[in-house]
Coordinates of C-alpha atoms and ligand atoms in Angstrom, one line a residue:
M1 CA 11.8 3.8 -14.2
K2 CA 10.0 0.9 -15.8
A3 CA 9.4 -2.3 -13.9
D4 CA 11.2 -4.6 -16.3
H5 CA 14.5 -2.9 -16.1
V6 CA 16.8 -1.4 -13.6
V7 CA 19.4 1.3 -13.9
L8 CA 22.6 0.8 -12.0
R9 CA 26.1 1.9 -11.8
A10 CA 28.6 -0.9 -12.4
A11 CA 32.2 -1.4 -13.4
E12 CA 32.9 -3.3 -16.6
E13 CA 33.6 -6.6 -14.9
Q14 CA 30.3 -6.3 -13.0
A15 CA 28.5 -5.6 -16.2
L16 CA 30.2 -8.7 -17.7
R17 CA 29.1 -10.8 -14.8
L18 CA 25.5 -9.6 -15.2
R19 CA 25.6 -10.6 -18.9
Q20 CA 27.0 -14.0 -17.9
M21 CA 24.0 -14.4 -15.5
G22 CA 21.7 -13.9 -18.5
Y23 CA 20.8 -10.3 -18.1
T24 CA 20.9 -7.9 -21.1
T25 CA 22.9 -4.8 -20.3
E26 CA 23.0 -1.5 -22.1
D27 CA 25.2 1.5 -21.4
V28 CA 22.8 4.3 -20.7
V29 CA 25.5 6.8 -20.0
G30 CA 29.1 6.3 -21.2
T31 CA 31.9 6.5 -18.7
E32 CA 33.1 9.8 -19.9
D33 CA 29.7 11.4 -19.7
H34 CA 29.1 9.8 -16.4
L35 CA 32.3 11.3 -15.0
A36 CA 31.4 14.7 -16.5
M37 CA 28.0 14.5 -14.7
F38 CA 29.6 14.4 -11.3
A39 CA 28.9 17.5 -9.4
T40 CA 30.4 20.3 -11.4
T41 CA 31.4 23.5 -9.7
E42 CA 28.5 25.4 -11.4
A43 CA 25.9 22.8 -10.3
I44 CA 27.2 22.8 -6.7
A45 CA 27.0 26.6 -6.6
A46 CA 23.5 26.7 -8.2
Y47 CA 21.9 24.3 -5.8
H48 CA 21.4 24.9 -2.1
S49 CA 23.5 23.2 0.5
A50 CA 22.0 22.5 3.9
E51 CA 23.9 25.6 5.1
T52 CA 22.9 28.0 2.3
L53 CA 19.3 26.8 2.6
E54 CA 19.4 27.6 6.3
Q55 CA 20.7 31.1 5.5
D56 CA 18.0 31.7 2.8
L57 CA 15.2 30.4 5.0
R58 CA 16.3 32.6 7.8
Q59 CA 16.4 35.6 5.6
L60 CA 12.9 34.9 4.3
A61 CA 11.7 34.6 7.9
E62 CA 13.4 37.8 8.9
S63 CA 12.0 39.7 5.8
K64 CA 8.4 39.1 7.0
P65 CA 8.4 38.1 10.6
E66 CA 4.7 38.8 10.8
I67 CA 3.9 35.8 8.6
A68 CA 7.0 33.7 8.4
E69 CA 8.8 31.7 11.2
L70 CA 11.7 29.4 10.9
R71 CA 11.4 26.2 13.0
E72 CA 13.9 23.5 13.7
I73 CA 11.8 20.3 13.6
G74 CA 14.5 17.9 14.5
R75 CA 18.2 17.1 14.0
S76 CA 19.8 14.6 11.7
L77 CA 22.1 11.8 12.8
E78 CA 25.1 14.0 12.2
D79 CA 23.4 16.7 14.2
R80 CA 22.3 19.0 11.3
P81 CA 19.1 20.9 12.0
I82 CA 16.1 20.0 9.9
W83 CA 14.2 23.2 9.1
A84 CA 10.7 24.0 8.3
L85 CA 9.4 27.5 7.4
R86 CA 5.9 28.1 8.8
I87 CA 4.1 30.7 6.7
G88 CA 0.9 32.2 7.8
E89 CA -0.6 34.7 10.2
R90 CA -0.3 33.7 13.7
Q91 CA -3.9 32.7 14.3
V92 CA -4.9 29.4 15.7
S93 CA -5.9 27.4 12.7
E94 CA -6.5 23.8 11.7
H95 CA -5.9 24.6 8.1
K96 CA -2.4 23.6 7.5
L97 CA -0.4 22.1 4.7
L98 CA 3.1 20.6 4.4
F99 CA 5.5 20.6 1.5
M100 CA 8.7 18.6 1.9
G101 CA 11.8 17.9 -0.2
C102 CA 14.9 15.8 -0.3
H103 CA 14.2 12.6 1.5
H104 CA 16.7 11.2 -1.0
A105 CA 20.1 12.9 -1.0
R106 CA 20.8 13.0 -4.7
E107 CA 17.5 14.5 -5.7
W108 CA 18.8 18.1 -5.5
V109 CA 15.9 19.7 -7.4
S110 CA 13.5 18.4 -4.8
V111 CA 15.1 21.0 -2.4
E112 CA 14.7 23.9 -4.9
V113 CA 11.1 23.5 -5.7
P114 CA 9.7 23.7 -2.2
Y115 CA 12.3 26.4 -1.3
L116 CA 11.2 28.5 -4.2
L117 CA 7.6 27.9 -3.3
A118 CA 8.2 29.2 0.2
E119 CA 10.0 32.2 -1.3
H120 CA 7.1 32.9 -3.7
L121 CA 4.5 32.7 -0.9
V122 CA 6.5 35.0 1.4
N123 CA 7.3 37.5 -1.4
N124 CA 3.7 37.5 -2.6
A125 CA 2.1 37.6 0.8
G126 CA 0.4 40.8 -0.1
Q127 CA -1.4 39.4 -3.2
P128 CA -5.1 38.9 -2.4
H129 CA -5.2 35.2 -3.0
V130 CA -2.0 34.4 -1.0
R131 CA -3.1 36.8 1.7
Q132 CA -6.4 35.0 2.0
W133 CA -4.6 31.7 2.5
L134 CA -2.2 33.0 5.0
Q135 CA -5.1 34.5 7.0
R136 CA -7.0 31.3 6.8
G137 CA -4.2 28.8 7.6
E138 CA -0.5 27.9 7.5
I139 CA 1.8 26.5 4.9
W140 CA 4.8 24.6 6.2
V141 CA 7.8 24.0 3.9
S142 CA 10.7 21.7 4.8
P143 CA 13.0 21.5 1.8
I144 CA 15.7 19.2 3.2
V145 CA 14.5 16.2 5.3
N146 CA 17.8 14.4 4.8
P147 CA 20.6 16.9 5.3
D148 CA 23.4 14.5 6.0
G149 CA 22.8 12.5 2.9
H150 CA 22.4 15.7 0.9
E151 CA 25.7 17.0 2.1
F152 CA 27.4 13.6 1.3
S153 CA 25.9 13.8 -2.2
R154 CA 27.4 17.3 -2.7
T155 CA 30.9 16.5 -1.4
Q156 CA 31.5 12.7 -1.8
D157 CA 29.2 10.8 -4.0
R158 CA 26.8 12.6 -6.2
L159 CA 24.5 9.6 -6.5
W160 CA 24.1 8.9 -2.8
R161 CA 20.5 8.3 -1.9
K162 CA 20.1 7.3 1.8
N163 CA 20.8 8.9 5.1
R164 CA 24.2 8.3 6.9
R165 CA 23.3 5.7 9.5
T166 CA 26.0 3.1 10.1
N167 CA 24.1 -0.2 9.9
I168 CA 24.6 -3.4 11.9
D169 CA 26.6 -5.0 9.0
G170 CA 28.8 -1.9 8.7
S171 CA 27.2 -0.6 5.5
I172 CA 26.0 2.9 5.5
G173 CA 22.6 4.4 5.3
L174 CA 18.9 3.5 5.1
D175 CA 16.2 4.8 2.9
P176 CA 14.2 7.5 4.8
N177 CA 11.3 7.1 2.4
R178 CA 10.9 3.4 3.5
N179 CA 11.2 4.1 7.2
Y180 CA 7.7 5.5 7.9
G181 CA 5.3 3.5 10.2
Y182 CA 2.4 2.4 8.0
M183 CA 2.8 -1.1 6.7
W184 CA 6.5 -0.7 7.4
G185 CA 8.6 -3.6 6.5
T186 CA 5.8 -5.7 5.0
L187 CA 7.7 -6.1 1.7
N188 CA 11.2 -7.4 1.2
I189 CA 11.9 -6.7 -2.5
S190 CA 14.6 -4.8 -4.4
T191 CA 12.5 -1.5 -4.2
S192 CA 11.9 -1.9 -0.4
S193 CA 14.6 -4.0 1.0
H194 CA 15.6 -5.6 4.4
V195 CA 19.2 -5.8 3.3
P196 CA 21.1 -3.0 4.9
S197 CA 23.5 -2.4 2.1
D198 CA 20.7 -2.0 -0.5
P199 CA 19.8 1.5 -1.6
T200 CA 16.2 1.0 -0.5
Y201 CA 17.0 -0.5 2.9
V202 CA 13.9 0.1 5.2
G203 CA 15.8 0.2 8.4
P204 CA 15.7 -2.0 11.6
R205 CA 12.2 -0.7 12.6
A206 CA 9.7 2.0 11.6
F207 CA 10.9 5.5 12.6
S208 CA 14.3 4.3 13.6
E209 CA 15.8 7.5 12.3
P210 CA 15.9 11.1 13.6
E211 CA 15.0 12.4 10.2
T212 CA 11.8 10.4 9.9
Q213 CA 11.0 11.0 13.6
A214 CA 11.2 14.8 12.9
V215 CA 8.6 14.5 10.2
R216 CA 6.5 12.1 12.4
N217 CA 6.5 14.5 15.3
L218 CA 5.7 17.5 13.1
V219 CA 2.8 15.7 11.4
A220 CA 1.5 14.5 14.8
S221 CA 1.5 18.0 16.3
E222 CA 0.3 20.0 13.3
L223 CA -2.3 17.6 11.8
F224 CA -1.9 18.8 8.2
R225 CA -4.8 18.6 5.8
G226 CA -2.6 17.9 2.9
I227 CA 1.0 16.9 2.1
I228 CA 3.2 17.1 -1.0
T229 CA 6.6 15.5 -0.8
Y230 CA 9.0 16.3 -3.8
H231 CA 11.4 13.8 -5.2
S232 CA 13.1 13.4 -8.6
F233 CA 13.1 12.1 -11.2
S234 CA 10.5 10.8 -13.8
Q235 CA 7.7 13.4 -13.8
L236 CA 5.0 11.6 -11.9
I237 CA 2.3 12.6 -9.5
L238 CA 1.9 9.7 -7.1
Y239 CA -0.8 9.0 -4.5
P240 CA -1.2 6.1 -2.1
W241 CA -0.9 3.2 -1.8
G242 CA 2.7 2.3 -2.4
Y243 CA 2.7 -1.0 -0.5
T244 CA 0.0 -2.7 -2.5
S245 CA -1.5 -2.5 -6.0
Q246 CA -5.0 -2.3 -4.4
P247 CA -6.5 1.1 -4.5
I248 CA -7.2 2.9 -1.3
P249 CA -10.6 1.6 0.0
D250 CA -12.3 5.0 0.6
A251 CA -13.9 6.0 -2.6
S252 CA -14.3 9.6 -1.7
D253 CA -10.6 10.0 -0.8
L254 CA -9.6 8.2 -3.9
S255 CA -11.7 10.5 -6.0
T256 CA -10.3 13.6 -4.3
M257 CA -6.7 12.5 -4.9
T258 CA -7.1 11.2 -8.5
K259 CA -9.0 14.3 -9.5
L260 CA -6.5 16.6 -7.9
A261 CA -3.6 14.7 -9.5
K262 CA -5.2 15.0 -12.9
R263 CA -5.8 18.7 -12.4
M264 CA -2.2 19.2 -11.3
Q265 CA -1.0 17.4 -14.4
Q266 CA -3.0 19.8 -16.6
L267 CA -1.6 22.8 -14.8
I268 CA 2.0 21.6 -15.0
R269 CA 1.6 20.9 -18.7
G270 CA 0.1 24.3 -19.3
V271 CA 3.4 26.0 -18.3
H272 CA 6.1 24.5 -20.4
G273 CA 4.3 21.5 -22.0
M274 CA 5.9 18.9 -19.7
T275 CA 3.9 15.8 -18.9
Y276 CA 3.8 14.6 -15.3
T277 CA 1.8 11.4 -15.2
P278 CA -0.7 10.9 -12.3
Q279 CA -0.8 7.3 -11.0
Q280 CA -1.0 5.2 -7.9
S281 CA 2.4 5.0 -6.2
S282 CA 2.6 1.2 -6.5
Q283 CA 2.4 1.5 -10.3
L284 CA 5.9 3.0 -10.3
Y285 CA 7.0 0.1 -8.1
L286 CA 6.0 -1.4 -4.7
T287 CA 7.3 0.3 -1.6
A288 CA 6.4 -0.2 2.0
G289 CA 6.9 2.5 4.6
D290 CA 7.0 5.5 2.3
T291 CA 5.9 9.0 3.5
T292 CA 2.5 9.2 1.8
D293 CA 1.3 5.7 2.8
W294 CA 1.9 6.8 6.4
T295 CA 0.4 10.3 6.2
Y296 CA -2.6 8.9 4.4
G297 CA -2.8 5.5 6.2
E298 CA -2.3 6.9 9.7
Y299 CA -4.1 10.2 9.4
G300 CA -6.2 10.1 6.2
I301 CA -4.3 13.2 4.9
P302 CA -4.5 13.6 1.1
S303 CA -0.9 13.1 0.2
F304 CA 1.2 13.2 -3.0
T305 CA 4.7 12.4 -4.0
I306 CA 5.7 14.5 -7.0
E307 CA 8.6 13.2 -9.0
L308 CA 10.2 16.2 -10.7
R309 CA 12.2 16.6 -13.9
P310 CA 13.6 15.0 -15.9
D311 CA 11.5 12.2 -17.3
S312 CA 14.2 9.7 -17.8
V313 CA 17.8 8.6 -17.2
E314 CA 18.5 9.5 -20.9
H315 CA 17.7 13.1 -19.9
G316 CA 20.1 13.1 -17.0
G317 CA 18.2 11.2 -14.3
F318 CA 19.2 12.6 -10.9
I319 CA 21.6 15.1 -12.5
L320 CA 19.5 18.1 -13.6
S321 CA 21.4 21.0 -15.0
P322 CA 21.0 24.2 -13.0
E323 CA 19.2 26.0 -15.9
Q324 CA 16.3 23.6 -15.3
I325 CA 15.7 24.6 -11.7
E326 CA 13.6 27.7 -12.6
P327 CA 11.4 26.1 -15.2
T328 CA 10.8 23.1 -13.0
F329 CA 9.7 25.4 -10.3
E330 CA 7.6 27.5 -12.7
E331 CA 5.6 24.5 -13.9
N332 CA 5.1 23.2 -10.4
L333 CA 3.9 26.5 -9.0
P334 CA 0.3 26.5 -10.3
A335 CA -0.1 22.9 -9.3
A336 CA 1.1 23.7 -5.7
M337 CA -1.3 26.8 -5.7
E338 CA -4.2 24.6 -6.8
F339 CA -3.3 22.1 -4.1
I340 CA -3.3 25.0 -1.5
K341 CA -6.6 26.4 -2.9
R342 CA -8.4 23.1 -2.8
I343 CA -7.1 21.6 0.4
L344 CA -6.2 24.4 2.8
Ligands
ZN1 ZN1 13.2 10.1 -4.1

């Protein structure tokens, strides 16, 4: 989304009020289409729920117990397990990578891409290059970091973003991707807000939530060498910083991340011709307390946020039709493989 406009949901009288305040409004999606986009039965069936994800991850682990193990890394506020599949031979190794999805509830495709990656690695564990990786190190995949929000998005409000915390003012939810502990809370703007009812509410303090605590504890114990966290939408490959428009000061790290981002862009484009633009995270908009600022700022881990399909609200925004799950995964697979090859 571009910096000079904002996409929101509003009733007609709210839109009128915005116009009276001097803003220009434009209907991106008409009311009829908007209603039609709400979780259709087919879409609900095609995308994982927290429950079906658990079943599928368990099945993957059981299919190859010598290389795959399902771990509960924490529990959400509503006591749902947060899962990670550890893939690799059980050798002591410092070569570990982490792929995550679904910090934001409505970003359903961000569950499917890491899940399908896990499935691909387990099913292709016998292929020479995959085998080499799994002997050398471990790949961890946690497709739903925010299971409560995700469930709420499936059953109540398709466009729900946050977790399900009841805030001090009675509003619900904070943004898990603003709750990490590096430069947490240093901004108070619409994209990183201290107002509890805002969609980007940062929370009362860093790591106030069990969901972000689970990731914090996992990263602290496994010391990953690289992290990719999937989101949607807008087709971007983002690297730190998010909290400032200054580049990261370490020239070597900056070069590693910008080169890898460009390479991933080429690989993604090579599959179905889609463009995912590499850029510093703050170029999208400023955010303090996001996942990658923390993993890089605290641990120096090369870290990327990949914003998946589609490229725009006009192409559906958060609502991606189920036929696009597979091509979105297909185009992201070689980029993930390259990331593994270079960083593991
Ligand atoms: Zn997101």
